[in-house]
Coordinates of N, CA and C and ligand atoms in Angstrom, one line a residue:
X6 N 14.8 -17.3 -38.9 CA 13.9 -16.1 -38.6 C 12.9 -16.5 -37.5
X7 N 12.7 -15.9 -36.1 CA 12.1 -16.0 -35.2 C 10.6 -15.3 -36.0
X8 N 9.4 -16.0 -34.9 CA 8.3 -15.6 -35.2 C 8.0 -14.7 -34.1
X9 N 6.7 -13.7 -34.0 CA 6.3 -12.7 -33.2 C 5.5 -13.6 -32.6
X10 N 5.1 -12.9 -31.0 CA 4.7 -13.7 -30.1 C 3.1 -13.1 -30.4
X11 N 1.8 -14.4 -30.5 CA 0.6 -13.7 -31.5 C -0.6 -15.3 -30.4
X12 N 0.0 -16.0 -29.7 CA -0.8 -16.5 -29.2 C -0.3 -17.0 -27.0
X13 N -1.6 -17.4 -26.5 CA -1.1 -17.9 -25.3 C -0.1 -18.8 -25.4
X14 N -0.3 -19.7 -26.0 CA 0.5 -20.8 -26.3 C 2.2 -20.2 -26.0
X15 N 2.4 -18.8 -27.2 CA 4.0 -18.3 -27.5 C 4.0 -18.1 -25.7
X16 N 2.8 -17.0 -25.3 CA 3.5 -16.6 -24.0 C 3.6 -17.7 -22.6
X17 N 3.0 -18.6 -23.0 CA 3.1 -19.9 -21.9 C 4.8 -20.4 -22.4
X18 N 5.4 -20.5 -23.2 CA 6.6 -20.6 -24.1 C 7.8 -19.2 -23.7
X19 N 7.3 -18.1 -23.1 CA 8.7 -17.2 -22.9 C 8.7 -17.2 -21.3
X20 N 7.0 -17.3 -20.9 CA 7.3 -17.1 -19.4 C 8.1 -18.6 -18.9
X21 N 7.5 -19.8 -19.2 CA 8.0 -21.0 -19.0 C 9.8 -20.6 -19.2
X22 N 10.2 -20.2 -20.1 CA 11.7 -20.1 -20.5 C 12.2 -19.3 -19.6
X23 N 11.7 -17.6 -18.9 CA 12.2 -16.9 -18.3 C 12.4 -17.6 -16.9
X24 N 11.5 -18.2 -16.5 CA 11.6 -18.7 -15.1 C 12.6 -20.0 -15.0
X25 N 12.9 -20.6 -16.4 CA 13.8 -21.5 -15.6 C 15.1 -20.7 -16.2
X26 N 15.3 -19.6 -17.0 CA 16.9 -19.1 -16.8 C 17.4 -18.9 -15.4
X27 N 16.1 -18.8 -14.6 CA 16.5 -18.2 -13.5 C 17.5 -19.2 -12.6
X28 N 18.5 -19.2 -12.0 CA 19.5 -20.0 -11.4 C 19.5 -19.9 -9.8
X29 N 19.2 -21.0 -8.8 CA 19.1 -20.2 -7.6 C 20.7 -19.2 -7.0
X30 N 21.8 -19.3 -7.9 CA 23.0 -18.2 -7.5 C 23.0 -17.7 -8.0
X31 N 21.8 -16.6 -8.8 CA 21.7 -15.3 -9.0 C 20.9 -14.3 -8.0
X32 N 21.1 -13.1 -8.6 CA 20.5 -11.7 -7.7 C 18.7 -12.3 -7.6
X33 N 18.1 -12.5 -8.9 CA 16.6 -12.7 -8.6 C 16.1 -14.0 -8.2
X34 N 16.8 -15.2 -8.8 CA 16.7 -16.4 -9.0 C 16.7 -16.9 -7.4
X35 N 17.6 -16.9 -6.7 CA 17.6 -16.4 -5.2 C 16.6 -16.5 -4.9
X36 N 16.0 -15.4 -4.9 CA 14.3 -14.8 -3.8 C 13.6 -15.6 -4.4
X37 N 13.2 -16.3 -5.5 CA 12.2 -17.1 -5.8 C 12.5 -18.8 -5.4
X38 N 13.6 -18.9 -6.1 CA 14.2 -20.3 -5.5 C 14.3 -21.2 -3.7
X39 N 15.1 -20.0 -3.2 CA 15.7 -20.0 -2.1 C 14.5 -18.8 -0.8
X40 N 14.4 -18.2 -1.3 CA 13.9 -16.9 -0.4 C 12.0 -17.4 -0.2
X41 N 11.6 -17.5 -1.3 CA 10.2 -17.9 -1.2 C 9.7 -19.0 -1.7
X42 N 10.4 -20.2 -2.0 CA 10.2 -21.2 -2.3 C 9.0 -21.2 -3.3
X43 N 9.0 -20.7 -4.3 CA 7.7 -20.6 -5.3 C 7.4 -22.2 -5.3
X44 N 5.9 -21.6 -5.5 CA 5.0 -22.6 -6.0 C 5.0 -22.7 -7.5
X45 N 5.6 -23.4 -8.3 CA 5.2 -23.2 -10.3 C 4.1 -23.2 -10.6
X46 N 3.8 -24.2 -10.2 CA 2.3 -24.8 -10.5 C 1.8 -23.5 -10.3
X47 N 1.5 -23.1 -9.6 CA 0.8 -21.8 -8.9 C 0.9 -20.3 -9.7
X48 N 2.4 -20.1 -9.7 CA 3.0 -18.8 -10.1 C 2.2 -18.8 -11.9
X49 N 3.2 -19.8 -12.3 CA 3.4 -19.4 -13.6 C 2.1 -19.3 -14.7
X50 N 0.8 -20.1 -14.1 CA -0.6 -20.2 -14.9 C -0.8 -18.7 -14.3
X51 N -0.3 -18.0 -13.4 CA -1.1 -16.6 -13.1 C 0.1 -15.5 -14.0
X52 N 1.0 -16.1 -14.2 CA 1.9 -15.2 -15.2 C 1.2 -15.3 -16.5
X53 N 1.1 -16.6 -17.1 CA 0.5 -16.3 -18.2 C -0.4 -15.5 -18.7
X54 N -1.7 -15.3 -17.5 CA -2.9 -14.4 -17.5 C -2.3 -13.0 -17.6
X55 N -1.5 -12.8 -16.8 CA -0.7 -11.4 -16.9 C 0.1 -10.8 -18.0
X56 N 0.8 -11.8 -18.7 CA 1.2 -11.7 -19.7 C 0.0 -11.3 -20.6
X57 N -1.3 -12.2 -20.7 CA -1.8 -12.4 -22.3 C -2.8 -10.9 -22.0
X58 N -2.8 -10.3 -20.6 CA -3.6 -9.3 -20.7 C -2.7 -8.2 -21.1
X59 N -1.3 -8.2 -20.6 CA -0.5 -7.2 -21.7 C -0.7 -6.7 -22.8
X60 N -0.5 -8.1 -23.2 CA -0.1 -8.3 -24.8 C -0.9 -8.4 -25.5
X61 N -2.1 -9.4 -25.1 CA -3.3 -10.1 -26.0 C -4.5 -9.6 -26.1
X62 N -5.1 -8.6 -24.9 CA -6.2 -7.8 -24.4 C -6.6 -8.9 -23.7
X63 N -6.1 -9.9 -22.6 CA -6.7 -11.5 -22.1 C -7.6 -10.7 -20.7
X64 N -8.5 -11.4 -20.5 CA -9.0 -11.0 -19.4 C -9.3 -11.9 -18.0
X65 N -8.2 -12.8 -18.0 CA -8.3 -13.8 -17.5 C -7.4 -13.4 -15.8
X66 N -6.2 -12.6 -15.7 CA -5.4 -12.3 -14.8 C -6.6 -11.3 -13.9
X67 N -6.9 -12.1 -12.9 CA -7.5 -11.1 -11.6 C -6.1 -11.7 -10.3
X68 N -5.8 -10.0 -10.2 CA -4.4 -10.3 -9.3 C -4.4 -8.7 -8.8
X69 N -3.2 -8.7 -8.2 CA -2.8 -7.5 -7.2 C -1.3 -7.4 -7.3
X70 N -0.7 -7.3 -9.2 CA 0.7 -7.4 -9.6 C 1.7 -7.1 -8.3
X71 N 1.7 -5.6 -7.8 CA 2.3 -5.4 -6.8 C 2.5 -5.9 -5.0
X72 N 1.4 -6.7 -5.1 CA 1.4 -7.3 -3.0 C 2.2 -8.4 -2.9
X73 N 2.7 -9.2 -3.6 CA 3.6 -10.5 -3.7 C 5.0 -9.8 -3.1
X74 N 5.7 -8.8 -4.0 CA 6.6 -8.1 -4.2 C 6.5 -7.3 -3.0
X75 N 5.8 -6.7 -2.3 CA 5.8 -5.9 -0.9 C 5.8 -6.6 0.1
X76 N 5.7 -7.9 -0.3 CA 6.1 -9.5 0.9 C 7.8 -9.5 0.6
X77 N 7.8 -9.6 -0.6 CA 9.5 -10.0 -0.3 C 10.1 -9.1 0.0
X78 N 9.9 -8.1 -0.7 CA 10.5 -6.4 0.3 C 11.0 -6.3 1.4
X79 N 10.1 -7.5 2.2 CA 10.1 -7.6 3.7 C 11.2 -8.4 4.4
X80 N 11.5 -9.4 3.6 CA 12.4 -10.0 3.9 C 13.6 -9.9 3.1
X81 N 13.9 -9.5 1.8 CA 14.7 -9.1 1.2 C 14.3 -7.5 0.4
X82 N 15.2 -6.3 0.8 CA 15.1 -4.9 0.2 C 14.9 -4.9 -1.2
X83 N 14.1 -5.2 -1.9 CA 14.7 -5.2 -3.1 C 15.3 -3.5 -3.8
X84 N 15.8 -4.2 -4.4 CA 17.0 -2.5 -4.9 C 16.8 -2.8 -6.4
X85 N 17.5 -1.2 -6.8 CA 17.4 -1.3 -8.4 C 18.1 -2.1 -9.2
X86 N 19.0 -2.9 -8.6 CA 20.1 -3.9 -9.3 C 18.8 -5.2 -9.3
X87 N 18.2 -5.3 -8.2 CA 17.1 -6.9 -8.6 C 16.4 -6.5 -9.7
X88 N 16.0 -5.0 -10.1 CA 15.1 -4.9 -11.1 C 15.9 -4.9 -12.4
X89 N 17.1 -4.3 -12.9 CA 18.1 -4.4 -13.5 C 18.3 -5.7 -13.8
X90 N 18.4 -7.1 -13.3 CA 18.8 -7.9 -13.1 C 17.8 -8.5 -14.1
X91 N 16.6 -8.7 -13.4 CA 15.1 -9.1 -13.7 C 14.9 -8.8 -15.3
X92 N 15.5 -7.3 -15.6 CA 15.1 -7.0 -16.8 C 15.9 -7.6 -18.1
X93 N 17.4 -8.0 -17.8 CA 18.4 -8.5 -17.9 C 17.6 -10.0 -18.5
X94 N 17.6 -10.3 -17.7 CA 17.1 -12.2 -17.8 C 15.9 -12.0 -19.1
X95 N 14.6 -11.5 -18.8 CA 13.8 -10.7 -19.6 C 13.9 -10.9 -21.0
X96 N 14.7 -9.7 -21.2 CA 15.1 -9.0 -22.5 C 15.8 -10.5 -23.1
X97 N 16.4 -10.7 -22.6 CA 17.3 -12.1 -23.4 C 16.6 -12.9 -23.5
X98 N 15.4 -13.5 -22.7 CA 14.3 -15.0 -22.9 C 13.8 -14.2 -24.4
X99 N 13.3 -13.1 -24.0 CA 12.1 -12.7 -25.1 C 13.5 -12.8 -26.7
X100 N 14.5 -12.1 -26.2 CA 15.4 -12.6 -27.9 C 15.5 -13.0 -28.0
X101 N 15.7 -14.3 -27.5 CA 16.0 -15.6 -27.8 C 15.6 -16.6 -28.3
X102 N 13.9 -16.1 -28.2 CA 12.3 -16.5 -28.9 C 12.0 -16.3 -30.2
X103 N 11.5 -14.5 -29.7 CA 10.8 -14.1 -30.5 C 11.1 -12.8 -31.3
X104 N 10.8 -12.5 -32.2 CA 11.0 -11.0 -32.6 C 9.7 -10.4 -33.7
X105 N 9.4 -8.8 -33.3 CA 8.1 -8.3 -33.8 C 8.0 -7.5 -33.0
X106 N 6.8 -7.0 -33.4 CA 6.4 -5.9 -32.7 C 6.0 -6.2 -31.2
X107 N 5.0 -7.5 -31.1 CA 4.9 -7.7 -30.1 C 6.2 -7.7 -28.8
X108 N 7.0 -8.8 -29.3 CA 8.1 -9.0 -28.8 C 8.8 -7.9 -28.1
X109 N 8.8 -6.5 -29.1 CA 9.3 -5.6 -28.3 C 8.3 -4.6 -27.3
X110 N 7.1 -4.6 -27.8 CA 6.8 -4.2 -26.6 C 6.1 -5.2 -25.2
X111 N 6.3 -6.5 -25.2 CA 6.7 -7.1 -24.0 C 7.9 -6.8 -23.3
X112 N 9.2 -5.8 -24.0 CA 10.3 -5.9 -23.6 C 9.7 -4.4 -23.1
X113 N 9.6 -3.4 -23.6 CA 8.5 -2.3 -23.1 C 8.2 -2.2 -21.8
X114 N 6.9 -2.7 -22.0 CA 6.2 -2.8 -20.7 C 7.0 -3.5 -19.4
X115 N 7.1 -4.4 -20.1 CA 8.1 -5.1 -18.6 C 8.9 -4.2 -18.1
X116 N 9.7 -3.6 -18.9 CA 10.9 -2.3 -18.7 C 10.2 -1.4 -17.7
X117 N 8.9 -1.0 -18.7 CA 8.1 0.5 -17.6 C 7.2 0.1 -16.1
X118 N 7.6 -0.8 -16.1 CA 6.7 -1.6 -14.9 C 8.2 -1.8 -13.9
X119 N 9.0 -2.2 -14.5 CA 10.5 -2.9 -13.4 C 11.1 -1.5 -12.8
X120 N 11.0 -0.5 -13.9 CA 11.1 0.4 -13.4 C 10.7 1.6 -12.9
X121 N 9.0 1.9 -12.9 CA 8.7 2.0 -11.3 C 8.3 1.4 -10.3
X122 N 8.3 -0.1 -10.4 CA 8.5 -0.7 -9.1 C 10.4 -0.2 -8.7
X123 N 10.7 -0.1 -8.8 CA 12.5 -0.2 -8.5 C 12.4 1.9 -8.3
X124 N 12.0 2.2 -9.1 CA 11.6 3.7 -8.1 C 10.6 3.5 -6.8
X125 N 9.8 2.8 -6.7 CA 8.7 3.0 -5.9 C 9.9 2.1 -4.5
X126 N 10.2 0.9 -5.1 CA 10.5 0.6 -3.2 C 11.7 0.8 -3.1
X127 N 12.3 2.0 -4.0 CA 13.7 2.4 -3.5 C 13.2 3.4 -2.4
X128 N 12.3 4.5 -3.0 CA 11.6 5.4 -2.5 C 11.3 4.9 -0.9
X129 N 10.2 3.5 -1.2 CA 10.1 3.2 0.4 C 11.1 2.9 1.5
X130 N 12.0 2.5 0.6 CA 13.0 1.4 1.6 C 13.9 2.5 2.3
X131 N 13.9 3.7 1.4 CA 15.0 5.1 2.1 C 13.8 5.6 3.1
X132 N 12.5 5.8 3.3 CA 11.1 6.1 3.5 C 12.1 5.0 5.1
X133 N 11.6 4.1 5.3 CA 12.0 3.5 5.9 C 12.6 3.2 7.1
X134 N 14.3 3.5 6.3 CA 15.8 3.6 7.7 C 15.8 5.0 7.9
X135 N 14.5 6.4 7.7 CA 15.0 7.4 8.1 C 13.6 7.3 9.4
X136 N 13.1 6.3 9.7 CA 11.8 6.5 10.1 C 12.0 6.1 11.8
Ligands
HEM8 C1 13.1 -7.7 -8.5 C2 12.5 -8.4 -9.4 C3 11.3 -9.3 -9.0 C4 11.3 -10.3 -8.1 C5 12.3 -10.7 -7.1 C6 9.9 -10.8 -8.2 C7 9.5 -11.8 -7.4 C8 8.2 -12.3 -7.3 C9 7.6 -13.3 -6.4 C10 8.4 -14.0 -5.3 C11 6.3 -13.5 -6.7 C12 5.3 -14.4 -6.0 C13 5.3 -15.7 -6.6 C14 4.3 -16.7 -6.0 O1 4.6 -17.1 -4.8 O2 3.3 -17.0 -6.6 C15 6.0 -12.6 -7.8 C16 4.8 -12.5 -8.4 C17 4.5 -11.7 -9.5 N1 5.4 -10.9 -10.2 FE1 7.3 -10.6 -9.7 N2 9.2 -10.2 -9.2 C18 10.1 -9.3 -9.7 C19 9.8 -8.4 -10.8 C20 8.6 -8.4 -11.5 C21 8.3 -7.5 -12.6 C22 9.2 -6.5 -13.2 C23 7.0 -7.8 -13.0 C24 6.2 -7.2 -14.1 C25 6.7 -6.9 -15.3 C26 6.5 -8.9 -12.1 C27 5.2 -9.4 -12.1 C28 4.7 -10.3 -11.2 C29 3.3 -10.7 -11.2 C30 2.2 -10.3 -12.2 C31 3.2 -11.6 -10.1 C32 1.9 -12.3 -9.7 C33 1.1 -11.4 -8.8 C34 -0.2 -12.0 -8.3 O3 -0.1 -12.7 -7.2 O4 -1.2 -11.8 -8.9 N3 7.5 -9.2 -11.2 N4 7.1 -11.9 -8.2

């Protein structure tokens, strides 16, 4: 029986897990690996914040979710299959953890967020090649 995710600690524990499913010969794993050489150190203590303000009411994430993602846009389109993909990886770290209420609506939110970003820069990217 999996436990519900109820402290920083769990979500330092799904985000840590999502990011290393990631493989650099996949669709997302790619742009972070290969494409923009993340920094971990860097990325993933600002994921946590982001996460625990989701989930936890944390008030610790001061960020600009969306400006990161309008850089890689730049050099890679992203399309609805990267978001699909993204949500893919996601959905399975968090099952593979945890289960509860929280749990699902981490799977929620992430969902309603992947998918209006994946409406918004499809929107731009046709915005775009007609321009
Ligand atoms: C197509 C799928 C996605 C790709 C390729 C992607 C890629 C990236 C990259 C390259 C960064 C910058 C990392 C760094 O250098 O520090 C980033 C940051 C971030 N991503 Fe994503 N991402 C995706 C989807 C998502 C989704 C669906 C969410 C939210 C549920 C999300 C939330 C964030 C946040 C909060 C940051 C940090 C923003 C800040 O600087 O404050 N990403 N992402």
């Amino acid at each position: 029986m999996k436990s519900d995710i109820s402290s920083k600690e769990d979500i330092q524990v799904f985000v840590n897990a999502f990011y290393k499913s990631m493989t650099s010969d996949d669709l997302v794993g790619h742009i972070f690996l290969d494409v923009m050489h993340v920094d971990w150190d860097h990325h993933l203590p600002k994921m946590y914040d982001f996460w625990e303000m989701l989930l936890l009411d944390g008030h610790s994430y001061k960020g600009a979710p969306m400006q990161p993602h309008l850089l890689v846009n730049q050099i890679v389109p992203l399309t609805k299959a990267h978001f699909e993909h993204w949500i893919t990886l996601f959905t399975n770290t968090i099952d593979s953890l945890f289960e509860g209420p929280k749990a699902e609506e981490a799977k929620t939110k992430a969902y309603n967020i992947a998918q209006t970003w994946a409406y918004k820069f499809d929107y731009m990217n046709k915005l775009d090649k007609i321009r």
